Amino acid sequence: MNIVVCIKQVPDTAEVRIDPETNTLIREGVASILNPFDTYALEEALQIREKLGGTVTAVTMGPPQAEAILREAVSMGVDRTLLISDRAFAGADTLATSYTLAKAIEKIGQVDLILCGKQAIDGDTAQVGPGIAVHLGIPQIIFVRKIREISEEKLVAERMIESGAEVVESSLPALVSVVKDINTPRLPSLRGRMAAKNAEIPVWTAADLAVEEARLGLKGSPTWVHKIFSPPAKTGGKVFTGEAADIVDAFMKEVRENQLFS
Amino acid sequence: MSAIKVITETCTGCGLCVKACPYEAITVVDKIAEIDLHKCTLCGSCVDVCPFDSIEINVERKAVEGMEEYRGVWIFAEQRDGEIQSVAYELLGAGQRLARARNTELSAVLIGYQVEGLAAALFQRGADNVYLADDPALADYNDEPYARILAGLVRRYKPEIVLCGATAMGRALIPRAATELGTGLTADCTGLEIDKETGHLLQTRPAFGGNIMATILCEHHRPQMATVRHKVMAEAAVDPGRTGGTLIRVEPTPDDLMSRTRVLEVIKEEEETANITEADIIVSGGRGLKTPENFALLTDLARELGGAVGASRAAVDAGWINYAHQVGQTGKTVKPKVYITAGISGAIQHLVGMSSSDTIIAINKDPQAPIFKAADYGLVGDLFEIIPLLIERLKKG
Ligand SMILES: Cc1cc2nc3c(=O)[nH]c(=O)nc-3n(C[C@H](O)[C@H](O)[C@H](O)COP(=O)(O)OP(=O)(O)OC[C@H]3O[C@@H](n4cnc5c(N)ncnc54)[C@H](O)[C@@H]3O)c2cc1C
Ligand SMILES: Nc1ncnc2c1ncn2[C@@H]1O[C@H](COP(=O)(O)O)[C@@H](O)[C@H]1O
């Protein structure tokens, strides 16, 4: 079983804040991390390899410093890594990103299963996975919380929906995106960490892929950011302070006057 | 030539762009901004803040041919088990507004088996046309045929805008359809407006965990496609005067219906409490509750008010309550009449999930907690004192 896991480096959005005075992003000390959902995809790939044999390749499209997350993937135990990096990819939206990743996966060849995270926390779109599947002409099962069965030919997975889950069977090759209920990602072993330090990270540029230039990066992106702004600041409403009994008295008066609960 | 350029003649090296860049791609060297093209994603934040218009983003883009033939606003009318999902009515509400602004028609796409009867409800809520694909093979939602049929309809009838719910179904379907069509798709929009001058769709959505808002354009491709989360837009009202519209049947071909996946079974998981996305009153608890047992206090208050219990991610991550109750960016979006928080600080990721509630009431002992900025009523004090008193007073009536 040859598995490709698509992973992405993202800013740790928990740390990103707005400077209330200048209304700009404060990004001092904001670390770049491996997209949390993608660690579950990596773990799932490793578990499948342990069962069925084969190789796991971690792929990312990003700037040169994105190789850090590929090293992290090596430390968890993936066999191969691949950094897809070129200035021509800058400004890619989900369509151009999924096109580029699909072309890279085609070049890797003989891929049976592609795993993605549910979404990347910088954009939260969850669109790249299905996009890759369509570019490759393969089926998908997204938001998977459990892979029940997997063989060389097919897989059966539970996919989360609003009212519970759907059990879906798919032929392979297929693309699967995973949610965090699926597993508990392993911590890197000491040997893994050593391997990560020494790993050679292969880099493919646009010239290495059979791509149409016009479909890459900003140029190949139908959508682009027109404007970025801070959410309007709220000032707050009535505030009640003092002893608990006084607070509740004053508040209950408002409740009655404004019929809040009726 | 690169897509982004600093105009060195006018740049003063003020450094505002350095601060604005989310990717640390800009430095000031010899009083002139320098952009590291490896890090730059061309997001445009720097262009917006530059007081001297000294940064330019320039990309040659051509409008796709025949763009002007695209007319009309479409919504995908999600149905499950023969029931229209209310997100479809919310899309009709947004769609009516957009169709009016574009002086065009509003249509709904309905896919399923024996669902023709559902068209009436769509007409009543403002749809002028309903495109119907009805076939036994479409009884269960299935990615491949649904996406192929939707994409086929778009190719044939050329709508300028297509909206879909950001639901489990929508998020599987619509990126497949958009990719097949080679057009743009914007996820989780909270604002959809028509640009008065250009007629393009301005698609506004939170980014970076809700810390900033971004307005996205799809200027040169059609259709412009977007998803909207459940409970973000107001439902279209029923207009009893509208008794019908045009029903356009489409016959899916065997190729359309081909699929390599199959739903074997649907597992229903009833939540133990009322579904929070539908509740009128929600009482949400956070880390300030300290233990799982203390959630009982909230359950009591919720029961007294006839509401549901929600939670912050901190409370869910601590294992005090299950994920189905989580409100926020990675949880549910809610829009109740009254949203009460107890022991929640009001992180932006929580606020994006509840800030469109009609009335927000916050209980927190820290007067500086950001939740108070979002709240209509702020109760500054210990929740373990305030909530029992509140319950007592509510019981008295
Ligand atoms: C990518 C991403 C996605 C996220 N998605 C979500 C999401 O969907 N939903 C979400 O909620 N969060 C989300 N978060 C997490 C979010 O950033 C916050 O960490 C979280 O909301 C904090 O939860 P809290 O307010 O319960 O805890 P805290 O921030 O620890 O706040 C606890 C509050 O309780 C108060 N308190 C303590 N004791 C008492 C008392 N006795 N009486 C009264 N008040 C008391 C304190 O003053 C404090 O303000 C996300 C984060 C990231 C990075
Ligand atoms: N630049 C990228 N490189 C590799 N994988 C990516 C990239 N962008 C997105 N992905 C994958 O697609 C998933 C969904 O991302 P998104 O559509 O951006 O929310 C992520 O969890 C990754 O698995």
XYZ file of C-alpha atoms and ligand atoms in Angstrom:
735
model
C 0.000 0.000 0.000
C 1.501 3.319 -1.066
C 0.166 6.203 0.928
C 0.670 9.919 0.434
C -0.121 12.253 3.326
C -0.637 15.931 2.477
C 0.522 18.167 5.295
C 0.707 21.916 5.662
C 2.675 24.389 7.728
C 0.412 26.979 9.341
C 0.796 29.862 11.777
C -0.363 28.845 15.239
C -3.629 30.777 15.079
C -4.136 30.436 18.829
C -1.275 32.893 19.211
C -2.331 35.383 16.582
C -3.842 38.526 18.053
C -4.889 41.941 16.848
C -3.127 45.011 18.166
C -6.079 47.130 19.329
C -4.265 50.381 18.627
C -2.940 49.791 15.149
C -5.554 47.206 14.177
C -2.925 44.952 12.715
C -1.967 41.368 13.418
C 0.551 40.878 16.183
C 2.594 37.989 15.015
C 5.591 38.401 17.235
C 6.477 35.054 18.661
C 3.798 33.295 16.615
C 5.224 29.931 15.772
C 4.723 28.039 12.538
C 3.417 24.571 13.242
C 2.334 21.419 11.499
C -1.408 21.784 10.898
C -2.863 19.900 13.904
C -5.374 17.930 11.802
C -2.560 16.648 9.593
C -0.856 14.854 12.496
C -3.897 12.569 12.643
C -3.534 11.884 8.919
C 0.138 10.991 9.446
C -0.674 8.682 12.344
C -3.396 6.915 10.389
C -1.031 6.371 7.455
C 1.589 4.861 9.745
C -0.957 2.521 11.314
C -2.120 1.337 7.902
C 1.476 0.734 6.834
C 2.067 -1.281 9.989
C -0.881 -3.487 9.015
C -0.465 -3.777 5.251
C 3.133 -2.839 4.553
C 4.147 -0.322 1.897
C 5.408 3.224 2.104
C 4.229 6.497 3.528
C 5.249 9.722 1.770
C 4.596 13.098 3.401
C 4.118 15.906 0.902
C 3.807 19.621 1.432
C 3.561 22.550 -0.902
C 5.041 25.639 0.690
C 8.011 27.936 1.111
C 11.491 26.471 1.824
C 10.999 26.747 5.595
C 8.039 24.343 5.357
C 10.643 21.571 5.336
C 10.450 21.791 9.138
C 7.125 19.947 9.142
C 8.483 17.295 6.806
C 11.234 16.657 9.356
C 8.530 16.352 11.972
C 6.847 13.737 9.764
C 10.156 11.861 9.497
C 10.445 11.868 13.266
C 7.044 10.176 13.464
C 8.209 7.510 11.020
C 7.294 8.307 7.405
C 9.490 6.712 4.731
C 9.752 9.583 2.283
C 9.158 13.301 2.154
C 8.670 15.779 -0.608
C 8.731 19.561 -0.568
C 6.980 21.220 -3.480
C 8.348 24.700 -3.555
C 8.623 27.397 -6.164
C 7.920 31.107 -6.280
C 5.449 30.325 -9.022
C 3.215 28.678 -6.394
C 2.866 31.810 -4.234
C -0.641 33.100 -3.719
C -2.286 29.793 -4.637
C -5.912 29.419 -3.579
C -7.439 26.003 -2.944
C -7.946 25.311 -6.658
C -4.331 26.036 -7.607
C -3.045 24.260 -4.483
C -5.012 21.097 -5.144
C -3.983 21.151 -8.814
C -0.295 21.425 -7.919
C -0.491 18.723 -5.243
C -2.376 16.420 -7.609
C 0.338 16.861 -10.255
C 2.999 15.983 -7.695
C 1.066 12.904 -6.578
C 0.711 11.839 -10.209
C 4.463 12.078 -10.579
C 5.067 10.022 -7.418
C 2.924 7.406 -9.149
C 1.284 4.164 -7.967
C -0.459 5.848 -5.049
C -3.260 3.818 -3.455
C -4.417 6.155 -0.740
C -4.114 9.878 -0.093
C -4.703 11.168 3.401
C -5.404 14.780 4.333
C -6.363 16.594 7.506
C -9.968 17.705 7.800
C -8.912 21.306 7.241
C -5.943 23.625 7.686
C -6.355 25.996 10.624
C -5.131 29.093 8.755
C -7.939 29.103 6.230
C -10.296 26.422 7.579
C -11.570 25.697 4.093
C -11.482 21.873 3.916
C -11.431 22.286 0.131
C -7.969 21.086 -0.833
C -8.665 17.374 -0.182
C -11.751 17.108 -2.438
C -9.940 19.289 -4.995
C -7.040 16.818 -5.173
C -9.495 13.933 -5.571
C -11.205 15.588 -8.533
C -7.942 16.534 -10.236
C -6.827 12.911 -9.911
C -10.227 11.577 -10.918
C -10.651 9.468 -7.790
C -13.363 9.107 -5.128
C -13.157 10.625 -1.667
C -14.428 10.061 1.855
C -14.062 13.191 3.936
C -14.349 13.884 7.681
C -13.473 10.276 8.526
C -13.431 9.359 12.209
C -12.646 5.684 11.748
C -11.293 3.397 9.058
C -13.081 0.124 9.696
C -11.474 -2.011 7.016
C -8.811 -1.482 4.444
C -7.278 -3.799 1.875
C -5.423 -3.322 -1.405
C -8.726 -2.910 -3.260
C -11.122 -1.072 -1.001
C -11.792 0.648 2.265
C -14.754 1.095 4.579
C -14.821 4.209 6.743
C -17.097 6.086 9.102
C -17.579 9.668 8.063
C -19.006 12.292 10.416
C -22.259 13.996 9.494
C -24.500 16.269 11.571
C -26.729 13.511 12.916
C -24.042 10.885 13.507
C -22.008 9.050 10.901
C -22.241 7.427 7.493
C -20.460 4.157 6.851
C -19.029 4.493 3.354
C -17.281 1.963 1.176
C -14.902 3.112 -1.519
C -12.693 1.499 -4.096
C -9.011 2.408 -4.109
C -7.242 4.617 -5.016
C -9.161 7.162 -2.949
C -8.672 10.308 -0.925
C -9.597 10.356 2.752
C -9.634 13.366 5.091
C -9.562 12.701 8.821
C -10.965 14.343 11.961
C -9.250 14.226 15.301
C -11.363 11.452 16.797
C -9.647 8.967 14.488
C -6.534 8.240 16.570
C -3.947 9.554 19.006
C -0.850 10.649 17.136
C 2.387 9.074 18.357
C 5.207 11.111 19.812
C 8.474 10.986 17.899
C 10.947 8.390 19.146
C 14.559 9.271 19.870
C 15.583 7.388 16.730
C 12.963 9.262 14.778
C 14.320 12.576 15.979
C 17.821 11.611 14.908
C 16.529 10.519 11.514
C 14.677 13.820 11.167
C 17.812 15.803 11.794
C 19.734 13.989 9.076
C 16.957 13.484 6.545
C 17.487 14.721 3.010
C 14.361 16.585 1.945
C 13.841 16.350 -1.815
C 12.467 19.508 -3.420
C 10.409 19.650 -6.593
C 9.872 22.937 -8.372
C 7.363 23.807 -11.072
C 9.874 22.648 -13.666
C 9.818 19.145 -12.157
C 6.078 18.804 -12.623
C 4.014 18.422 -15.759
C 2.043 21.545 -14.945
C 0.453 24.322 -16.926
C 2.066 27.521 -15.742
C -1.229 29.464 -15.980
C -2.821 27.193 -13.379
C -0.231 27.853 -10.671
C -0.055 30.312 -7.798
C -1.929 33.577 -7.804
C -2.285 33.479 -11.572
C -4.060 30.131 -11.437
C -6.303 31.159 -8.569
C -9.840 32.263 -9.385
C -10.264 33.701 -5.888
C -8.085 36.197 -4.188
C -8.113 38.390 -1.143
C -9.575 41.757 -1.958
C -9.380 43.265 1.505
C -8.336 42.288 5.017
C -9.740 44.042 8.059
C -10.223 43.602 11.798
C -13.618 42.486 13.010
C -15.453 45.562 14.312
C -14.585 46.083 17.968
C -17.471 45.735 20.365
C -17.694 47.982 23.381
C -19.877 45.895 25.629
C -23.248 46.576 27.199
C -24.518 46.963 30.757
C -22.190 45.724 33.458
C -23.248 44.651 36.956
C -20.732 44.514 39.783
C -20.790 44.170 43.555
C -22.182 41.452 45.816
C -23.666 38.460 44.038
C -27.145 39.177 45.446
C -27.068 42.780 44.196
C -25.863 41.691 40.775
C -28.652 39.173 40.446
C -31.251 41.698 41.676
C -30.198 44.323 39.181
C -29.951 41.791 36.388
C -33.372 40.252 37.111
C -34.854 43.723 36.825
C -33.483 43.934 33.289
C -34.790 40.469 32.553
C -38.298 41.543 33.540
C -38.214 44.898 31.790
C -36.872 43.539 28.546
C -38.649 40.166 28.724
C -35.336 38.510 27.997
C -36.364 34.951 28.660
C -39.837 34.969 27.224
C 8.671 40.272 -13.143
C 7.378 39.274 -9.781
C 3.784 39.647 -8.812
C 4.503 41.964 -5.902
C 6.698 45.013 -6.008
C 7.822 47.822 -3.720
C 7.878 51.208 -5.383
C 11.175 52.382 -4.005
C 10.648 56.002 -5.020
C 7.743 56.505 -2.622
C 8.500 53.969 0.128
C 9.636 55.714 3.329
C 10.502 52.591 5.251
C 7.808 53.371 7.839
C 7.434 49.666 8.605
C 3.636 49.480 8.748
C 3.744 46.723 6.149
C 6.248 44.796 8.258
C 3.716 44.758 11.080
C 0.805 43.920 8.845
C 2.399 40.962 7.097
C 1.019 37.735 8.583
C 3.898 35.752 7.114
C 6.929 37.737 8.306
C 7.918 38.264 4.713
C 8.819 41.956 4.907
C 11.832 43.686 6.435
C 13.013 47.263 6.137
C 16.493 47.493 4.669
C 18.062 50.929 4.220
C 14.696 52.605 4.810
C 12.993 50.648 2.080
C 10.659 47.684 2.483
C 12.001 44.456 1.104
C 9.757 41.487 0.435
C 10.976 37.929 0.760
C 9.194 36.288 -2.143
C 9.646 32.835 -0.680
C 7.553 33.739 2.308
C 5.077 36.078 0.629
C 1.697 34.574 -0.212
C 0.461 37.700 -1.964
C -2.341 38.121 0.550
C -2.356 41.878 0.131
C -2.310 42.901 3.812
C 0.686 45.165 3.156
C -0.942 46.875 0.190
C -3.905 47.815 2.357
C -1.919 49.391 5.187
C 0.675 51.250 3.114
C -0.081 54.969 3.467
C 1.965 55.822 0.395
C 0.607 53.233 -2.021
C 4.115 51.966 -2.381
C 3.390 48.276 -2.731
C 1.780 46.871 -5.837
C 0.451 43.462 -6.574
C 0.215 42.874 -10.255
C -0.977 39.726 -11.832
C -2.126 39.398 -15.346
C -5.466 37.785 -15.335
C -7.949 37.420 -18.073
C -11.624 37.005 -17.628
C -12.748 33.606 -18.865
C -14.574 33.745 -22.136
C -18.310 34.149 -22.169
C -18.397 35.373 -18.598
C -21.231 37.765 -19.304
C -23.517 34.875 -20.271
C -23.679 33.825 -16.648
C -26.891 35.073 -15.016
C -28.893 34.183 -11.940
C -28.320 33.141 -8.357
C -28.474 29.475 -7.368
C -28.627 27.748 -4.041
C -28.157 24.049 -3.363
C -31.273 22.840 -1.529
C -29.852 20.216 0.826
C -32.340 17.522 1.750
C -31.891 14.488 3.938
C -34.470 11.733 4.235
C -36.892 13.797 2.192
C -36.631 16.832 4.406
C -35.247 20.189 3.295
C -32.514 21.201 5.745
C -33.088 24.655 7.196
C -29.704 25.850 5.932
C -31.315 25.820 2.471
C -33.899 28.367 3.643
C -31.083 30.513 4.999
C -29.395 30.360 1.594
C -32.674 31.375 -0.049
C -32.751 34.376 2.308
C -29.259 35.431 1.254
C -29.970 34.490 -2.363
C -33.068 36.693 -2.568
C -31.030 39.681 -1.513
C -28.285 38.976 -4.043
C -30.712 38.240 -6.866
C -32.471 41.527 -6.220
C -29.186 43.424 -6.238
C -28.272 41.769 -9.543
C -31.778 42.156 -10.912
C -31.933 38.477 -11.749
C -33.696 35.235 -10.825
C -33.194 32.960 -7.846
C -33.113 29.201 -8.395
C -32.685 26.131 -6.214
C -31.090 22.815 -7.135
C -32.824 19.812 -5.619
C -31.311 16.341 -5.889
C -32.684 13.120 -4.427
C -35.347 10.464 -4.913
C -39.073 11.192 -4.722
C -38.365 14.737 -3.625
C -40.453 16.629 -6.167
C -42.924 17.514 -3.428
C -40.252 19.567 -1.691
C -40.098 22.091 -4.516
C -43.220 23.887 -3.238
C -41.467 24.937 -0.038
C -38.588 26.337 -2.091
C -40.929 28.351 -4.310
C -42.703 29.671 -1.239
C -39.433 30.944 0.136
C -38.481 32.870 -2.925
C -37.137 30.442 -5.544
C -38.250 31.361 -9.071
C -36.990 28.072 -10.508
C -36.226 24.652 -9.109
C -33.879 22.324 -10.982
C -34.798 18.796 -10.017
C -32.766 15.616 -10.467
C -34.843 12.734 -9.145
C -33.638 9.159 -9.395
C -33.579 6.042 -7.164
C -29.773 6.090 -7.405
C -29.798 9.523 -5.779
C -31.767 8.493 -2.680
C -28.689 8.695 -0.444
C -26.266 11.554 -0.717
C -23.271 10.415 -2.738
C -20.297 12.651 -3.635
C -19.636 11.677 -7.210
C -23.093 11.710 -8.821
C -24.285 14.729 -6.846
C -21.199 16.765 -7.787
C -21.358 15.669 -11.416
C -25.045 16.548 -11.725
C -24.568 19.936 -10.087
C -21.542 20.735 -12.270
C -23.444 19.605 -15.362
C -26.370 21.892 -14.528
C -24.023 24.818 -14.002
C -22.364 24.224 -17.369
C -25.700 24.105 -19.093
C -27.582 26.938 -17.406
C -24.679 29.194 -16.396
C -25.592 30.836 -13.080
C -23.332 33.666 -11.894
C -23.515 32.738 -8.203
C -23.875 29.324 -6.510
C -24.352 29.078 -2.734
C -24.263 25.957 -0.595
C -24.437 25.163 3.131
C -21.110 24.476 4.851
C -22.510 21.193 6.149
C -21.032 17.701 6.010
C -22.839 17.263 2.694
C -22.036 20.695 1.292
C -18.381 20.551 2.207
C -18.021 17.233 0.405
C -20.084 18.190 -2.625
C -19.245 21.755 -3.459
C -15.439 21.629 -3.637
C -15.786 18.698 -6.036
C -18.206 20.643 -8.208
C -16.087 23.831 -8.104
C -12.943 21.912 -9.031
C -14.708 20.207 -11.936
C -15.814 23.627 -13.121
C -12.392 25.163 -12.526
C -13.871 28.096 -10.679
C -13.362 29.764 -7.301
C -14.961 28.703 -4.041
C -14.952 30.609 -0.768
C -15.657 28.672 2.426
C -17.709 29.707 5.450
C -18.757 33.177 4.366
C -20.314 35.377 7.033
C -21.064 38.229 4.652
C -22.188 38.174 1.011
C -22.736 41.443 -0.822
C -22.774 42.610 -4.414
C -20.188 45.250 -5.232
C -22.319 48.108 -6.526
C -19.795 49.260 -9.079
C -18.561 46.005 -10.546
C -21.421 43.629 -9.822
C -19.023 41.033 -8.394
C -19.792 39.053 -5.268
C -17.923 40.288 -2.177
C -17.423 37.226 -0.015
C -16.419 38.014 3.550
C -15.158 35.353 5.932
C -13.065 35.054 9.093
C -9.424 34.036 8.673
C -6.578 33.285 11.052
C -8.847 31.804 13.647
C -11.286 34.684 13.395
C -8.703 37.314 14.276
C -9.139 39.014 10.966
C -11.817 39.201 8.334
C -11.020 38.798 4.655
C -13.142 39.802 1.699
C -12.603 37.443 -1.211
C -13.332 38.126 -4.868
C -13.712 35.791 -7.820
C -13.535 38.405 -10.503
C -12.639 36.571 -13.660
C -14.389 33.240 -13.312
C -17.984 32.156 -13.167
C -19.854 31.021 -11.278
C -18.753 32.633 -8.047
C -19.235 29.887 -5.479
C -19.451 30.132 -1.690
C -20.464 28.111 1.328
C -22.269 29.538 4.328
C -22.479 27.943 7.754
C -25.807 26.970 9.219
C -27.264 29.731 11.410
C -25.194 32.558 9.998
C -27.813 34.061 7.665
C -31.501 34.688 8.390
C -34.036 32.298 6.818
C -36.172 33.478 3.924
C -39.728 34.036 5.139
C -42.595 32.005 3.733
C -44.594 34.034 1.247
C -48.031 32.379 1.089
C -48.747 34.330 -2.088
C -46.082 32.425 -3.956
C -47.748 29.193 -4.920
C -45.455 28.012 -7.662
C -42.585 28.589 -9.987
C -40.843 26.847 -12.819
C -39.833 23.252 -12.240
C -37.033 22.132 -14.517
C -36.482 18.398 -14.557
C -33.130 16.979 -15.486
C -32.613 13.327 -16.404
C -29.296 12.080 -15.068
C -27.456 9.814 -17.512
C -25.923 6.489 -16.404
C -22.550 8.225 -16.540
C -23.810 10.913 -14.182
C -24.908 8.258 -11.717
C -21.671 6.278 -11.731
C -20.052 6.113 -8.306
C -17.135 4.343 -6.721
C -18.405 4.877 -3.191
C -21.466 3.492 -1.503
C -23.169 4.305 1.792
C -23.519 1.009 3.663
C -25.241 2.308 6.737
C -26.165 5.515 8.550
C -25.434 5.640 12.256
C -27.806 7.920 14.158
C -26.390 9.396 17.296
C -28.973 11.242 19.302
C -27.439 13.886 21.434
C -28.400 13.582 25.057
C -29.500 17.197 25.221
C -31.356 19.418 22.838
C -29.441 20.090 19.636
C -27.752 23.370 20.402
C -27.921 24.754 16.888
C -31.705 24.805 17.111
C -32.147 26.042 20.716
C -33.565 29.500 21.530
C -31.617 29.772 24.773
C -28.143 28.380 25.350
C -26.157 28.305 28.577
C -22.487 27.688 27.868
C -19.760 26.779 30.322
C -15.997 27.090 30.127
C -12.853 26.414 32.057
C -14.168 28.542 34.945
C -16.514 25.692 35.904
C -13.447 23.779 37.124
C -14.952 20.250 37.254
C -17.309 18.108 35.188
C -19.709 17.863 38.133
C -20.174 21.609 38.071
C -21.736 21.336 34.641
C -24.809 20.163 36.542
C -25.209 23.747 37.671
C -25.493 24.828 34.057
C -27.823 21.987 33.237
C -30.079 23.208 36.050
C -30.052 26.747 34.742
C -30.674 25.549 31.192
C -33.591 23.433 32.366
C -35.065 26.376 34.245
C -34.897 28.452 31.077
C -35.915 25.678 28.706
C -32.586 25.909 26.907
C -29.632 23.804 25.864
C -26.105 23.498 27.239
C -23.079 24.619 25.244
C -19.371 24.749 26.037
C -16.055 26.330 25.167
C -13.333 24.263 23.642
C -11.397 24.364 26.910
C -14.278 22.576 28.631
C -14.591 20.047 25.818
C -10.843 19.395 25.696
C -10.865 18.817 29.460
C -13.426 16.092 28.839
C -16.176 17.715 30.914
C -18.724 17.574 28.136
C -18.686 16.059 24.679
C -17.716 17.744 21.432
C -21.287 17.961 20.161
C -21.750 20.854 22.604
C -18.748 22.901 21.514
C -19.500 26.377 20.242
C -16.993 28.278 18.144
C -14.694 28.176 15.216
C -14.049 24.461 15.426
C -17.409 23.720 16.973
C -20.891 24.843 16.079
C -22.162 28.246 15.060
C -25.218 29.211 17.058
C -27.681 32.069 16.847
C -30.101 31.720 19.761
C -32.281 34.453 21.205
C -30.245 34.391 24.421
C -26.698 33.106 24.869
C -25.392 32.936 28.438
C -21.745 32.216 29.223
C -20.380 31.136 32.594
C -16.632 30.954 33.168
C -15.757 31.608 29.527
C -13.099 34.221 28.797
C -14.336 35.109 25.325
C -11.479 34.052 23.051
C -12.047 35.099 19.451
C -12.468 31.455 18.404
C -15.392 31.173 20.787
C -16.884 34.535 19.847
C -17.067 33.731 16.133
C -19.435 30.892 16.951
C -21.942 32.902 18.993
C -21.603 36.626 18.412
C -24.680 36.871 16.223
C -26.906 35.717 19.084
C -29.691 38.264 19.751
C -28.715 38.861 23.392
C -25.486 37.827 25.085
C -25.160 37.555 28.859
C -21.761 36.888 30.411
C -20.876 35.725 33.914
C -17.178 35.978 34.730
C -15.236 37.016 37.794
C -12.544 38.809 35.838
C -13.796 42.285 34.870
C -11.144 42.427 32.131
C -12.324 39.252 30.420
C -12.872 39.954 26.689
C -16.287 38.298 26.838
C -17.648 41.472 28.448
C -16.953 43.421 25.275
C -19.192 41.079 23.350
C -21.906 40.917 26.006
C -25.089 42.965 26.234
C -25.223 42.193 29.949
C -22.092 41.542 31.974
C -22.350 39.980 35.427
C -18.975 40.444 37.094
C -18.698 37.928 39.894
C -18.285 34.325 40.974
C -20.445 32.016 38.916
C -20.782 29.605 41.838
C -22.580 32.360 43.763
C -24.458 33.981 40.906
C -25.927 30.962 39.142
C -27.593 29.353 42.201
C -29.126 32.734 43.026
C -30.314 33.135 39.462
C -31.930 29.708 39.475
C -33.629 30.517 42.755
C -35.015 33.786 41.413
C -36.173 32.204 38.179
C -37.949 29.456 40.116
C -39.866 32.100 42.047
C -40.977 33.457 38.705
C -7.687 26.782 15.752
C -8.422 26.995 17.038
C -9.766 26.734 17.100
C -10.471 26.943 18.287
N -11.798 26.684 18.281
C -12.507 26.962 19.406
C -13.913 26.743 19.443
O -14.531 26.272 18.477
N -14.581 27.058 20.561
C -13.948 27.568 21.666
O -14.635 27.846 22.669
N -12.634 27.743 21.681
C -11.890 27.446 20.589
N -10.544 27.620 20.620
C -9.887 27.889 21.930
C -9.928 29.330 22.383
O -8.807 30.007 21.851
C -9.848 29.413 23.919
O -8.691 28.748 24.356
C -11.053 28.821 24.646
O -12.257 29.320 24.087
C -10.979 29.175 26.101
O -12.024 28.554 26.807
P -12.555 29.161 28.183
O -13.035 30.553 27.939
O -13.512 28.196 28.729
O -11.272 29.124 29.126
P -10.375 30.286 29.692
O -9.897 31.159 28.617
O -9.385 29.660 30.595
O -11.383 31.167 30.555
C -11.946 30.774 31.769
C -12.666 31.996 32.335
O -13.411 31.626 33.501
C -13.363 32.676 34.446
N -13.645 32.107 35.757
C -12.877 31.234 36.462
N -13.478 30.904 37.626
C -14.639 31.585 37.671
C -15.693 31.667 38.630
N -15.683 30.965 39.755
N -16.726 32.476 38.360
C -16.749 33.195 37.202
N -15.798 33.144 36.264
C -14.747 32.347 36.494
C -11.997 33.264 34.289
O -11.978 34.610 34.708
C -11.735 33.115 32.772
O -12.103 34.313 32.069
C -9.814 27.411 19.451
C -8.448 27.667 19.386
C -7.761 27.458 18.209
C -6.308 27.737 18.159
N -0.039 23.568 0.767
C -0.421 22.337 1.128
N 0.464 21.305 1.089
C 0.081 20.050 1.436
N -1.141 19.751 1.868
C -2.063 20.723 1.953
C -1.763 22.074 1.590
N -2.870 22.810 1.784
C -3.826 21.973 2.250
N -3.345 20.703 2.361
C -4.076 19.497 2.832
O -5.461 19.722 2.701
C -6.102 19.700 3.960
C -7.216 20.721 3.973
O -6.702 22.036 3.835
P -7.613 23.320 3.559
O -8.462 22.997 2.380
O -6.636 24.420 3.287
O -8.430 23.554 4.804
C -4.994 19.941 4.970
O -5.317 19.375 6.235
C -3.836 19.216 4.290
O -3.918 17.822 4.504
